[in-house]
Amino acid sequence: MVPTVPIRCPECGREHLYAPPSYPCACGAPVAPPVARDAAAVPVVDRTWAEEWVTACCGACGREGHWPQPELDCTCGAVLRIPVAVSADGAASDGATADEASEDGASTDGAAQAGHPGDAGPPGDGEAAPGHDRAAPAPALPSHIPLPRTAPRPRPAFRPVTIRDARDAVTVAALYLRWLGYLNTRSAARRPPSGSRITARGMLAQVEPALRPTTLRDVECLWLTAMTEAGDTPVACAFFSLAGYTSGARTRADTLGVPLFTMDATGTPQPINSAADELVATGA
């Protein structure tokens, strides 16, 4: 369980108990950037892509990964950046179990030496037989294994709504999310720099009705917002655009696993990448 630490808001003086969110490592173990107990929270004024990430080590496998910088929303309206504890090599550790690993290694060595000299087991019980090489280590699993192509869940056909203005575009996106199974859709409390956002249980979607292609930065900001606002409950994200996407935006969406949809005047969203196809196939 991730320990909680007291955080005091420098703007209003309120004190909060904060526990950083956990994210899954490629090995499957949860990773939570450790919060520095002796450092003060800093109000977020300007955001940059580099400052939104921290490097943390997985305590189970030792793999270093980049995770969202812990943040806290104070009731006074300030957004606080929570400093993390950084080791000498510049990486944060989520409570690495190096001591446990050494103890496990010691117990294993002790068990191996407990046998009597001369009680050699058959080849294959720890030693390779003459003329045979040791088995190669298993390759590391990818961080994301896409679901196989499946038929869509039985659901009635989506009823499109003609798009005449930006409000119609938001309405179509909300109806489409409900059609996918995301109920209780509503406007998000925070408005993005461009377009509108819709939130539902387990989903954060952005609608871009402007007549310009959606950029790489738009996709990154949506994904980062979904990651930072998720907390302990996983939140997916999706993008709906009237004017399509730049090549950089599509490449970044494929890397981050963000479903992309395009819309036209007929009001029927169309998936344009594999993540969107997977979302349509599986639903909420």
C-alpha positions in Angstrom: 0.0 0.0 0.0 1.3 3.5 -0.9 2.0 5.5 2.3 0.4 8.9 2.7 2.3 12.0 3.5 1.1 15.4 4.8 1.2 18.2 2.2 0.6 21.8 3.1 -0.7 24.2 0.4 1.6 27.3 0.3 -1.3 29.4 -1.0 -3.9 28.9 1.7 -2.0 26.9 4.4 -4.4 23.9 4.3 -2.9 20.5 5.0 -3.8 17.4 3.0 -2.9 13.8 3.3 -1.6 12.7 -0.1 -0.9 9.3 -1.5 0.7 9.2 -5.0 -1.1 7.2 -7.6 0.3 3.8 -8.7 1.0 2.9 -12.3 1.6 -0.6 -13.8 5.1 -1.5 -14.7 5.8 -3.7 -17.8 6.5 -6.6 -15.4 3.0 -6.1 -13.9 4.0 -4.7 -10.5 2.6 -1.3 -9.4 5.0 1.7 -9.3 4.3 4.8 -7.3 6.9 7.7 -7.3 8.0 8.2 -3.7 7.0 11.6 -2.3 9.8 13.6 -0.6 8.6 14.2 3.0 10.9 17.1 3.7 10.2 19.1 0.5 7.4 21.7 0.1 4.8 21.5 -2.6 5.1 24.0 -5.4 2.1 25.7 -7.1 1.9 24.9 -10.9 1.9 28.2 -12.9 3.3 27.1 -16.3 3.4 23.6 -17.7 6.1 22.1 -19.8 6.3 18.6 -21.2 9.6 17.8 -19.4 8.4 19.0 -16.0 5.3 16.7 -16.2 7.4 13.5 -15.8 9.6 11.9 -13.2 11.9 8.8 -13.5 11.1 6.1 -11.1 12.5 2.5 -10.6 10.2 -0.5 -10.2 10.8 -2.2 -6.9 10.1 -5.6 -8.3 12.2 -5.7 -11.5 14.4 -2.6 -11.2 13.3 -1.2 -14.5 13.4 2.6 -14.8 10.3 4.3 -16.4 8.9 7.7 -16.9 5.7 8.4 -14.9 3.5 11.5 -14.5 4.7 14.0 -11.9 2.5 13.7 -8.7 0.1 16.6 -8.4 -2.6 17.6 -5.9 -5.6 19.9 -6.4 -6.2 22.0 -3.3 -9.7 23.2 -2.4 -8.5 26.8 -2.7 -8.0 26.2 -6.5 -4.3 25.9 -6.5 -2.6 22.9 -8.4 0.4 21.7 -6.4 3.4 19.9 -7.8 4.5 17.3 -5.3 8.4 16.8 -5.2 9.6 13.2 -5.3 12.5 11.6 -3.5 15.4 11.2 -6.0 18.4 8.9 -5.5 22.0 9.7 -6.3 21.6 8.4 -9.9 18.7 10.8 -10.5 16.0 8.2 -10.5 13.2 7.9 -7.9 12.6 4.5 -6.3 9.1 3.3 -5.3 10.5 1.6 -2.2 12.8 -0.8 -4.1 13.0 -4.2 -2.5 16.8 -4.5 -2.9 17.1 -5.7 0.7 14.4 -8.3 0.2 16.1 -9.4 -3.0 19.4 -9.8 -1.2 17.7 -11.7 1.6 16.1 -14.0 -1.0 19.4 -14.5 -2.7 21.1 -15.3 0.6 18.4 -17.8 1.5 18.7 -19.4 -1.9 22.5 -19.7 -1.6 22.0 -21.2 1.9 19.6 -23.8 0.6 22.0 -24.7 -2.2 24.8 -25.2 0.2 22.7 -27.2 2.7 23.2 -30.4 0.7 26.1 -32.8 1.5 29.2 -32.7 -0.7 28.9 -35.4 -3.3 25.1 -35.4 -3.4 25.1 -34.2 -6.9 21.8 -34.2 -8.6 21.1 -35.2 -12.2 22.0 -32.8 -15.0 19.4 -30.1 -15.3 19.0 -29.5 -11.5 21.1 -26.3 -11.6 24.0 -27.4 -13.9 23.9 -27.9 -17.6 24.8 -31.3 -18.9 28.0 -31.5 -20.9 27.5 -30.4 -24.5 24.3 -28.5 -23.7 23.9 -24.7 -23.3 21.9 -23.1 -20.6 18.4 -22.0 -21.7 18.2 -18.5 -22.9 16.2 -16.1 -20.7 12.6 -15.4 -21.7 12.2 -12.2 -23.7 10.5 -9.3 -21.8 6.8 -8.9 -22.4 5.7 -5.7 -24.2 4.1 -3.0 -22.2 0.8 -3.3 -24.1 -0.7 -6.3 -25.9 -3.6 -5.2 -28.1 -6.7 -7.3 -28.0 -7.4 -9.6 -30.9 -9.9 -8.4 -33.5 -13.3 -9.4 -32.3 -16.8 -8.7 -33.5 -18.5 -5.7 -31.9 -20.7 -6.4 -28.9 -24.3 -6.6 -29.8 -25.7 -3.1 -29.6 -28.2 -1.1 -31.7 -26.9 0.9 -34.6 -25.7 4.4 -33.6 -28.1 7.1 -34.6 -26.2 10.1 -36.0 -27.1 13.7 -35.4 -26.4 16.3 -38.1 -23.5 18.6 -37.1 -24.1 22.3 -37.8 -21.9 23.9 -35.1 -19.5 23.2 -32.3 -22.3 22.4 -29.9 -23.6 19.7 -32.2 -20.2 18.2 -32.4 -20.0 17.9 -28.6 -23.5 16.4 -28.6 -22.6 13.7 -31.1 -19.4 12.8 -29.2 -21.4 12.4 -25.9 -24.1 10.3 -27.6 -21.4 8.1 -29.2 -19.7 7.6 -25.8 -23.1 6.5 -24.3 -23.5 4.2 -27.3 -20.1 2.6 -26.4 -21.3 2.1 -22.8 -20.0 5.2 -21.0 -23.0 6.6 -19.1 -23.5 9.8 -17.2 -21.5 11.9 -19.7 -21.1 15.6 -18.8 -18.9 18.5 -19.5 -15.5 18.4 -17.8 -14.8 21.0 -15.1 -11.5 22.0 -16.7 -11.7 23.4 -20.3 -8.8 22.6 -22.6 -7.1 25.4 -24.5 -9.1 24.5 -27.6 -12.3 22.5 -28.0 -14.4 20.9 -25.3 -13.9 17.9 -23.0 -16.5 15.3 -21.9 -16.1 13.2 -18.8 -17.8 9.9 -17.8 -17.1 7.1 -15.5 -13.8 5.7 -16.7 -13.5 8.0 -19.8 -12.2 11.5 -20.6 -12.8 12.6 -24.2 -12.0 15.8 -26.1 -13.9 17.2 -29.0 -12.1 19.5 -31.4 -14.7 21.3 -33.7 -12.1 23.8 -35.2 -11.3 23.6 -38.9 -7.6 22.8 -38.2 -6.1 19.4 -37.9 -5.5 18.2 -34.3 -1.8 18.4 -33.3 0.5 16.2 -31.4 0.4 18.5 -28.4 -3.4 18.3 -28.3 -3.2 14.5 -28.0 -0.4 14.6 -25.4 -2.3 17.1 -23.2 -5.4 14.9 -23.3 -3.5 11.8 -22.4 -1.6 13.5 -19.6 -4.7 15.0 -18.1 -6.4 11.5 -18.1 -3.3 10.0 -16.4 -3.0 12.7 -13.7 -6.7 12.8 -12.9 -7.2 9.1 -12.8 -6.0 8.5 -9.2 -6.7 4.9 -8.2 -9.4 4.5 -10.9 -8.1 3.9 -14.4 -9.4 6.5 -16.9 -9.3 6.0 -20.6 -9.3 8.9 -23.1 -10.5 9.4 -26.7 -10.3 12.2 -29.2 -13.0 13.4 -31.6 -12.0 15.8 -34.4 -13.8 17.4 -37.3 -10.7 18.4 -39.3 -8.6 15.2 -38.8 -5.2 14.9 -37.3 -1.6 15.7 -38.2 0.8 12.8 -38.9 2.6 13.5 -35.7 -0.6 13.4 -33.7 -1.6 10.0 -35.2 1.9 8.6 -34.5 1.8 9.8 -30.9 -1.7 8.5 -30.4 -0.6 5.1 -31.6 2.3 5.2 -29.1 0.1 6.2 -26.2 -2.9 4.1 -27.1 -5.3 7.0 -27.5 -8.3 6.2 -29.7 -8.8 8.8 -32.5 -12.2 9.4 -34.2 -13.1 11.8 -37.0 -16.5 13.3 -37.5 -18.2 14.9 -40.5 -21.5 16.8 -41.1 -23.5 13.5 -41.0 -22.6 13.1 -37.4 -21.2 9.6 -37.4 -17.8 9.2 -35.7 -15.3 7.0 -37.6 -12.4 5.3 -35.9 -9.0 5.9 -37.6 -6.5 4.0 -35.6 -6.2 0.5 -33.9 -7.0 1.9 -30.4 -10.3 3.3 -31.7 -11.1 0.0 -33.4 -10.4 -1.8 -30.2 -12.6 0.6 -28.2 -15.5 0.1 -30.6 -15.1 -3.6 -30.5 -15.0 -3.9 -26.7 -17.0 -0.9 -25.5 -16.8 0.4 -22.0 
